[in-house]
Short mmCIF file of C-alpha atoms and ligand atoms in Angstrom, two decimals:
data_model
loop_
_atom_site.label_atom_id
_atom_site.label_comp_id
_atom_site.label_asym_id
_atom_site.label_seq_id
_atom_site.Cartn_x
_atom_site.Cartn_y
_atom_site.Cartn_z
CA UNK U 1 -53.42 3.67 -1.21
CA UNK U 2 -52.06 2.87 -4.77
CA UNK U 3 -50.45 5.98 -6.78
CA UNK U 4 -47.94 6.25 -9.75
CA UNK U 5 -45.59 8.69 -8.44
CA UNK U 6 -43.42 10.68 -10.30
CA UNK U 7 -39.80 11.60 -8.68
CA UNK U 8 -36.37 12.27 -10.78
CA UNK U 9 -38.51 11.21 -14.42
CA UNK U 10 -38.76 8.15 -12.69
CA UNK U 11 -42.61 6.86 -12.81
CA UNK U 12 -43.04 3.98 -10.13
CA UNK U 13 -46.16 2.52 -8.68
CA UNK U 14 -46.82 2.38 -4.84
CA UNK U 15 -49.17 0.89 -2.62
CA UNK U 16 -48.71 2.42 0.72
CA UNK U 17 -48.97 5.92 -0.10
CA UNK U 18 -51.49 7.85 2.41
CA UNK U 19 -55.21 8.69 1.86
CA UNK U 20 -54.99 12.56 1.25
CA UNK U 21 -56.73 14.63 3.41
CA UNK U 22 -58.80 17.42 1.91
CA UNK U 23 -58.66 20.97 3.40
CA UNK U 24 -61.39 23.30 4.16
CA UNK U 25 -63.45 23.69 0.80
CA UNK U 26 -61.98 20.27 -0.20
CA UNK U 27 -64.14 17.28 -1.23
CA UNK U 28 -61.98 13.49 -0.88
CA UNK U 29 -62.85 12.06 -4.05
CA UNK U 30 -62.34 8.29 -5.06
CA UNK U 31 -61.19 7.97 -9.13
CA UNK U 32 -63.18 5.31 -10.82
CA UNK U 33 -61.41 5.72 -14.17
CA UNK U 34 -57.96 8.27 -15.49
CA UNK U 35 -56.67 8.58 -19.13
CA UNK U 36 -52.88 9.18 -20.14
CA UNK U 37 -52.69 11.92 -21.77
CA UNK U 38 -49.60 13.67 -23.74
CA UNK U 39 -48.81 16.03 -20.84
CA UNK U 40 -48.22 12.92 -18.91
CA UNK U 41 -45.39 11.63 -20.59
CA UNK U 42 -43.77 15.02 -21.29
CA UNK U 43 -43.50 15.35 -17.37
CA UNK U 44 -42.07 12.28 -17.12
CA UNK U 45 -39.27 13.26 -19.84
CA UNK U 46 -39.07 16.09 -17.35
CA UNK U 47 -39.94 19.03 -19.91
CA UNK U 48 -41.35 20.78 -16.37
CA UNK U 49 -40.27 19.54 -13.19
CA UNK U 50 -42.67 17.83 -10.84
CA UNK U 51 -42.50 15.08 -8.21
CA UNK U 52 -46.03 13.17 -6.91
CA UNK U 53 -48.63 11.40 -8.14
CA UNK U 54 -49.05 11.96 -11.90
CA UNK U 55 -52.55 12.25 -13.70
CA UNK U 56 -55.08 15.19 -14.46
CA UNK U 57 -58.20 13.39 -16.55
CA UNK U 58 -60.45 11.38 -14.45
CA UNK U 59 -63.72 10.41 -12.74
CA UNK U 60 -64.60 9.51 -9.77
CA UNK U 61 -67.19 9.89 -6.91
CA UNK U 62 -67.12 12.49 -3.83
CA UNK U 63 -66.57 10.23 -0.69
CA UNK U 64 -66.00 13.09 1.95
CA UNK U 65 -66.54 16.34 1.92
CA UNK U 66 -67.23 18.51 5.30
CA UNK U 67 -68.22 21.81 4.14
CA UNK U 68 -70.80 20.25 1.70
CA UNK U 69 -71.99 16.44 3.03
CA UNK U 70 -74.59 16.73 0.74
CA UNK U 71 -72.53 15.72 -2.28
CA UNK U 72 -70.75 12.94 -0.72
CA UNK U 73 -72.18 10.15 -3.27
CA UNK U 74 -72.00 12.54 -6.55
CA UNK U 75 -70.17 11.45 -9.64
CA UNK U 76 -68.06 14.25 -10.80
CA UNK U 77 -64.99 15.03 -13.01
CA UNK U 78 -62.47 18.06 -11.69
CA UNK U 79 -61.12 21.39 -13.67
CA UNK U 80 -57.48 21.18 -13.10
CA UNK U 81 -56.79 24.53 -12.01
CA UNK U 82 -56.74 25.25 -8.77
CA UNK U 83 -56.98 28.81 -8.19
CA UNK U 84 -55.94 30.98 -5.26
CA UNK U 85 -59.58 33.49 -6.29
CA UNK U 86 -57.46 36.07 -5.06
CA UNK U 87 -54.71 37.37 -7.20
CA UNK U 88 -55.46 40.11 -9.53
CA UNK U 89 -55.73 37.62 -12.53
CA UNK U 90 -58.48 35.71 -10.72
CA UNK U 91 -60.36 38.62 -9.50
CA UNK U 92 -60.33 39.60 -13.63
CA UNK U 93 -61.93 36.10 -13.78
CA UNK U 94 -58.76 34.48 -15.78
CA UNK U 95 -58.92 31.29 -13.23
CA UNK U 96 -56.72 29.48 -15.52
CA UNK U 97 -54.01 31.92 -15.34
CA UNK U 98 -54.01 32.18 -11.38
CA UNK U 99 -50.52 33.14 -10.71
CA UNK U 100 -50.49 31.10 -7.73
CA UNK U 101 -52.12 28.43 -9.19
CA UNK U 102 -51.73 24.64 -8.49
CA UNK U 103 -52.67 21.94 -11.34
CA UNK U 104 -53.89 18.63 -10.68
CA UNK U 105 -50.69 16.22 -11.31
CA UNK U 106 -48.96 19.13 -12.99
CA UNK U 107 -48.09 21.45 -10.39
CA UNK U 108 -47.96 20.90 -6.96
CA UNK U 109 -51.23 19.08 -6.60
CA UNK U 110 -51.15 14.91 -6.12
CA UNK U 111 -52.77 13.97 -9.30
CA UNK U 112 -55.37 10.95 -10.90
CA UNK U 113 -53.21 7.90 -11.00
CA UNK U 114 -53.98 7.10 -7.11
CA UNK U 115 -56.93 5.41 -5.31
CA UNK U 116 -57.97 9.02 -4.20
CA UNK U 117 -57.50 12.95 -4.79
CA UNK U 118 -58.41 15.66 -3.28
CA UNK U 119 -59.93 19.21 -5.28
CA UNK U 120 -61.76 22.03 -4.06
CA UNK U 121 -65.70 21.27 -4.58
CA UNK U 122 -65.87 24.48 -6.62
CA UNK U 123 -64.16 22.60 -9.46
CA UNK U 124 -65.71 19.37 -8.97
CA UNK U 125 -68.68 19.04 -11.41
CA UNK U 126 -71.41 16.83 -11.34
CA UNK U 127 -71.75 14.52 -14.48
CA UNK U 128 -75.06 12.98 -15.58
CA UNK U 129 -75.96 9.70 -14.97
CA UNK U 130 -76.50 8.98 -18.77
CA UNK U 131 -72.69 9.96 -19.28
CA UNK U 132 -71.09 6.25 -18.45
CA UNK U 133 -67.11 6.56 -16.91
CA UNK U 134 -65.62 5.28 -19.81
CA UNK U 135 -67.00 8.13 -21.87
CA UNK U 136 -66.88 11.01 -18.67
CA UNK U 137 -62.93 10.74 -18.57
CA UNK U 138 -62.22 12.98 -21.71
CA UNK U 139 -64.31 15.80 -20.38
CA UNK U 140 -60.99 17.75 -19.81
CA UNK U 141 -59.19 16.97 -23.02
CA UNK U 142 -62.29 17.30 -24.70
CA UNK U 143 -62.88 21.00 -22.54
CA UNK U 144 -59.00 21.70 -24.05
CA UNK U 145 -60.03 21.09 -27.68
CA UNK U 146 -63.05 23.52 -27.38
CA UNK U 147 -60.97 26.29 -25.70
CA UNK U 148 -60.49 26.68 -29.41
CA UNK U 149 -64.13 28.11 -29.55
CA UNK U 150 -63.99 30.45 -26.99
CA UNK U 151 -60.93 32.00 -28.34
CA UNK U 152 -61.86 32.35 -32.19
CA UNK U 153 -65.44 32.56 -34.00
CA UNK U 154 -65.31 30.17 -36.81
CA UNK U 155 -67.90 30.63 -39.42
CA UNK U 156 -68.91 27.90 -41.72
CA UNK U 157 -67.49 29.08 -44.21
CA UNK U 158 -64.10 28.82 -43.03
CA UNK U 159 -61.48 26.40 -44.13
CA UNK U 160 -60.05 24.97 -41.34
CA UNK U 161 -57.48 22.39 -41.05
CA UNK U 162 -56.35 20.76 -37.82
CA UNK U 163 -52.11 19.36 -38.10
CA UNK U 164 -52.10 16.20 -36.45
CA UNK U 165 -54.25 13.69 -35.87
CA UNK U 166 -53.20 12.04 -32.44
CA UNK U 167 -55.63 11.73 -29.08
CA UNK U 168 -55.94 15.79 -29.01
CA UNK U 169 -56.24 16.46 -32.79
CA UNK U 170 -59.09 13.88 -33.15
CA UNK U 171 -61.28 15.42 -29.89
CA UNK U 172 -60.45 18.66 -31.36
CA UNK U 173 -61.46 17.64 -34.84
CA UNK U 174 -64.90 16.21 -33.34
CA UNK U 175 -65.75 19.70 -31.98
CA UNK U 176 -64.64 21.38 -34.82
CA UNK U 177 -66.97 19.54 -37.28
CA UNK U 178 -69.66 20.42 -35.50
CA UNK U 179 -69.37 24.12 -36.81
CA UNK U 180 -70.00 23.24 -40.00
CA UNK U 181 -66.98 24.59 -41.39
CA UNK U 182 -64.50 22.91 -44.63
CA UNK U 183 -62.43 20.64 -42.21
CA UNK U 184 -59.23 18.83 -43.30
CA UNK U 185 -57.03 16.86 -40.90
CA UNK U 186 -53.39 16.21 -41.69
CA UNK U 187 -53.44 12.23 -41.09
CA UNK U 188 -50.37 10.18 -41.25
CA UNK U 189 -51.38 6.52 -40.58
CA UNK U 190 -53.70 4.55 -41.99
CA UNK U 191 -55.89 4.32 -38.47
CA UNK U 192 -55.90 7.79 -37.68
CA UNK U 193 -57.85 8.10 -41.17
CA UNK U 194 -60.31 5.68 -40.76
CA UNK U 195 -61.29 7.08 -37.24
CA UNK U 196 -61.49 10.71 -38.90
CA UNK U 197 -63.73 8.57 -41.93
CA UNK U 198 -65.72 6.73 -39.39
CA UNK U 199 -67.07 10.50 -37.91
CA UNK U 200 -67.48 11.74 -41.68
CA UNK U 201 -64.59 14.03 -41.20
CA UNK U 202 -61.91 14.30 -44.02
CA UNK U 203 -57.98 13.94 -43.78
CA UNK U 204 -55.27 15.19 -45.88
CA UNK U 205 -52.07 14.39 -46.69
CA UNK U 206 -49.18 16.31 -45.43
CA UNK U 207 -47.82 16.49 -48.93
CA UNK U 208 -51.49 17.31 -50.03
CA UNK U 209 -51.72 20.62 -48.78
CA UNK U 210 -52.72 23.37 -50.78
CA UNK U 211 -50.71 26.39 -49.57
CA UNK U 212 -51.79 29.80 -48.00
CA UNK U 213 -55.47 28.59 -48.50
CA UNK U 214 -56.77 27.76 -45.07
CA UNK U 215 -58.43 30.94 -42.48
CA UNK U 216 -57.60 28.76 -39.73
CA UNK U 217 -54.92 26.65 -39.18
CA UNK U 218 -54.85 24.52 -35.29
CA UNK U 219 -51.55 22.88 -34.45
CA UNK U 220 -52.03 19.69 -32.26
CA UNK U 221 -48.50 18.17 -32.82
CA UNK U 222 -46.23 20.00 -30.37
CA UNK U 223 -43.34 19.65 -33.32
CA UNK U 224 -41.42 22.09 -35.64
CA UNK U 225 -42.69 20.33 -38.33
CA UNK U 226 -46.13 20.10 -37.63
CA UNK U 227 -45.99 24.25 -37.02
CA UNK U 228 -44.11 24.48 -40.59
CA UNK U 229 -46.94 22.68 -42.12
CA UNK U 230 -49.33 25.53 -40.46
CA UNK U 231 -47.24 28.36 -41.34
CA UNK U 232 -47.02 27.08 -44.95
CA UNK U 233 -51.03 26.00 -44.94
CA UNK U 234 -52.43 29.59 -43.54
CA UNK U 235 -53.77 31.96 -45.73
CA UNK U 236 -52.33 35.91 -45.56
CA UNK U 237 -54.31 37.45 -42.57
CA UNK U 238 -55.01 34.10 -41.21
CA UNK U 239 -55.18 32.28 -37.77
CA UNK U 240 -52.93 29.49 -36.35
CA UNK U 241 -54.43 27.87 -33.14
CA UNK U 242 -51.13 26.19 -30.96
CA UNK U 243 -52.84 23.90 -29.06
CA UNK U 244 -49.58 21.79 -27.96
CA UNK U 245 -46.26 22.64 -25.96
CA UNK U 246 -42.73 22.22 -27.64
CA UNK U 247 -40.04 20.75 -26.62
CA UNK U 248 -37.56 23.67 -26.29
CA UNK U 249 -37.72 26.61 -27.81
CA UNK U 250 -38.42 26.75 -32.04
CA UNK U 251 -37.43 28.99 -34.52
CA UNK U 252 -39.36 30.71 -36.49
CA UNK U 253 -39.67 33.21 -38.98
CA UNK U 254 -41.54 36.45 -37.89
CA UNK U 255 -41.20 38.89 -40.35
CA UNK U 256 -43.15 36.59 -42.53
CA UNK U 257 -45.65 36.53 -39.88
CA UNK U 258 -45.82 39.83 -40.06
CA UNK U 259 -45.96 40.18 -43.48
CA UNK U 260 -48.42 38.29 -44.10
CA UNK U 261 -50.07 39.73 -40.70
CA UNK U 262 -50.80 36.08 -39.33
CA UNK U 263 -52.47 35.56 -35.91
CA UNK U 264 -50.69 33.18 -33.60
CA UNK U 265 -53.05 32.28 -30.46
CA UNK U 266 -51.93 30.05 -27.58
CA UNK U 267 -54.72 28.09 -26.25
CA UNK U 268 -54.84 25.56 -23.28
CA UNK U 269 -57.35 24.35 -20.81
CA UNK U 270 -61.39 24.95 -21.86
CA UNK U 271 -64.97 25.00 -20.59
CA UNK U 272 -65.87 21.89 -18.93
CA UNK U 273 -69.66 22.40 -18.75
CA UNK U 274 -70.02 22.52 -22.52
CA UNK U 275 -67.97 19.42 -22.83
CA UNK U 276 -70.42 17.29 -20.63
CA UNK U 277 -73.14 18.93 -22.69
CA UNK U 278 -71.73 17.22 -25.94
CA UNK U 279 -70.50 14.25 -24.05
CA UNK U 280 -74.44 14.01 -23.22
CA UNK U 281 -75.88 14.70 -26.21
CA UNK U 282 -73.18 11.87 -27.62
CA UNK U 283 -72.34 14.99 -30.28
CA UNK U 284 -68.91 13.64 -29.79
CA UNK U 285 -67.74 9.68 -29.73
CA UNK U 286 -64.35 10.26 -27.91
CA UNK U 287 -64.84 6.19 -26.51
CA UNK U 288 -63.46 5.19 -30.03
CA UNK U 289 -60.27 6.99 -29.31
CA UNK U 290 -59.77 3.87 -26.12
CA UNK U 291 -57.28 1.39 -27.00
CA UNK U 292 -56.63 -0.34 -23.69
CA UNK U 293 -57.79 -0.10 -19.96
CA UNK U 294 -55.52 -1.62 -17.58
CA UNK U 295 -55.85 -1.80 -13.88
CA UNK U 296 -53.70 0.98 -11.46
CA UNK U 297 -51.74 -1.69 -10.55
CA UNK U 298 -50.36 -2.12 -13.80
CA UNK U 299 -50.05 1.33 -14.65
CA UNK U 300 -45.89 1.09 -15.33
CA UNK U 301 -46.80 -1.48 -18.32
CA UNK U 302 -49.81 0.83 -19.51
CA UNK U 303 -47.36 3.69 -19.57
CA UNK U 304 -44.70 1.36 -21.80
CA UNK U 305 -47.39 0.67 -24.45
CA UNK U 306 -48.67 4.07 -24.53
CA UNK U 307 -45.48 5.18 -26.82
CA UNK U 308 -46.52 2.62 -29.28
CA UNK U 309 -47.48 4.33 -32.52
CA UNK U 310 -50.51 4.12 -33.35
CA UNK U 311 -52.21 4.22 -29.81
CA UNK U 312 -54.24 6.59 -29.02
CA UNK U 313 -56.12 6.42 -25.35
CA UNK U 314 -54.99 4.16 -22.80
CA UNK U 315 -57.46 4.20 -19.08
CA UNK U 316 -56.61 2.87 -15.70
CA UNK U 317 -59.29 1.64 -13.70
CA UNK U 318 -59.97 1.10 -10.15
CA UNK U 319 -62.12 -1.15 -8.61
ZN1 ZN A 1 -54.34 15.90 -20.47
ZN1 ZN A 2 -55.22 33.68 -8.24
#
C-alpha cells in the first residue's frame, strides 16, 4: 500500500509497504481523508524519535474486523491512545496516560498517512452520516482543544484569551466561544483575523494586551514568547492553559508564579464524543481552517507547503 514513512527525520513516500494486519480486538480500517497537524512536523524535526508511517487525524471506514464483523462498513474516526487497560493508570481510568501506551503515528503505532491502519475497535467511533469526511477529520484536534473544558470550568464571565491563532488556537477558540465568556485571540496576520471575524470572535494585538487582566490565559504557540505573552496577560490567582509542546526546555520565572499564585495546567488529547456532537450540530466550522487537499501520493509536496505562513490545514485524500 502507499504510506509516508518517517525514518532518520527523513519523510518519504512508498508504495509497496504491506497491508497491516490487525490483532485480536483490532478492526483494518481504510483512511478516506488525514490532516497535518503540528505534531507532524515536530516529529519529523525529530523533537521525539519515531520511525513508520506518520499521521494521527483521520477518517476512514472499518474493512475487517473479526471479533466484531458487524461493523465492517462503519465510518469511524480513532482516539489515538492505545492503551494497555491494565496498568494502574488505566485501571484509575487515565487511558491517556497508559504507561505502556502506543499513539497512532506518534509512538510505536503505523499512523494515517497510508492506504490502511489498524486500531483497536474500542477506540474506533462511529461518525454520523450527516458529518461529511472533509469536516470528520478534525474530530481529534478539535477533541484536543476541548480537553480545555474538562480540565477548567469557565464561567461567562471570565476573560479569556487564547495566544496564538494557528490550526489549534482557532479550533480551540471555536469551542471556547461557545461558553459565552470575554474571548480575545492574539492574531498576528491579517487572515488569521478575518477567520476569527468571520465566527464573530475578536482578536488582539500582541502589543494590545492589557496586563494581569485575563482569569484564563491558553497558550497554543509552543514558543517562549507566546508563554511570555501569557505570563504577562494573566491576572494574580489566574490560570494558564499550555496546550502546545516546546522545543527544549524554557525558562521561566517561578517565584513570580508563585507570587502571584498562578495555575499552570498541561493539557493534551480530549473527549472525542463531544467533538462529533459539535461537529454535528455544525456548532463549530473547522472546514474553513482547509487550505489544500492533495492526494497521498503527493504527500512530500503537501508537507513542503505546509510550512508556508499563513496555511493553516492541509488533507490528503485517498481514493
Ligand atoms: Zn494532531
Ligand atoms: Zn495502561
Amino acid at each position: 500500500m502507499q504510506a509516508l514513512w518517517l525514518e532518520n527525520n527523513q519523510l518519504t513516500y512508498q508504495d509497496n509497504i504491506p497491508i497491516p494486519k490487525p490483532r485480536q480486538g483490532e478492526a483494518l480500517v481504510h483512511v478516506n481523508l488525514a490532516g497535518i497537524c503540528a505534531t507532524d512536523l515536530e516529529l519529523i524535526k525529530g523533537y521525539y524519535p519515531y520511525t513508520g508511517i506518520l499521521g494521527h487525524e483521520f477518517v476512514g471506514e472499518i474493512v475487517q474486523a473479526i471479533d466484531a464483523p458487524e461493523r465492517v462498513g462503519e465510518r469511524v474516526v480513532g482516539e489515538i491512545n492505545i492503551a494497555c487497560g491494565l496498568c494502574d493508570t488505566c485501571l484509575r481510568g487515565h487511558f491517556t496516560h497508559c504507561e505502556r501506551r502506543t499513539v497512532l503515528g506518534i509512538i510505536n503505532q503505523a499512523g494515517a498517512f497510508a492506504e490502511y491502519l489498524c486500531l483497536p475497535l474500542k477506540n474506533l467511533i462511529s461518525v454520523s452520516e450527516s458529518i461529511p469526511d472533509e469536516v470528520a477529520v478534525f474530530t481529534e484536534p478539535l477533541a484536543a482543544a476541548l480537553e480545555i473544558q474538562e480540565q477548567i470550568t469557565i464561567f461567562p464571565t471570565n476573560r479569556v484569551l487564547v495566544v496564538g491563532a494557528g490550526r489549534l488556537g482557532q479550533l480551540i477558540a471555536q469551542t471556547l466561544v461557545l461558553t459565552g465568556c470575554h474571548l480575545q485571540v492574539v492574531a498576528r496576520h491579517e487572515k488569521q483575523r478575518q477567520l476569527l471575524a468571520t465566527r464573530q470572535i475578536g482578536w488582539v494585538d500582541e502589543n494590545a494586551i492589557s496586563q494581569h487582566t485575563f482569569d484564563i490565559v491558553i497558550e497554543a504557540t509552543g514558543s517562549v514568547e507566546g508563554f511570555a505573552l501569557a505570563r504577562q496577560a494573566v491576572r494574580p490567582r489566574g490560570t494558564i492553559v499550555l496546550k502546545s509542546t516546546y522545543k527544549g526546555d524554557i525558562s521561566v520565572n517561578f517565584s513570580s508564579l508563585v507570587v502571584d499564585e498562578i495555575r499552570l495546567i498541561g493539557s493534551r488529547c480530549g473527549p472525542f464524543a463531544p467533538a462529533l456532537r459539535l461537529l454535528e450540530n455544525r456548532l463549530v466550522e473547522p472546514t474553513l481552517l482547509i487550505d489544500y487537499r492533495y492526494p497521498l501520493s503527493e504527500g512530500l509536496q503537501a508537507f513542503g507547503r505546509i510550512e508556508q505562513p499563513g496555511i493553516f490545514k492541509i488533507l490528503l485524500f485517498l481514493t
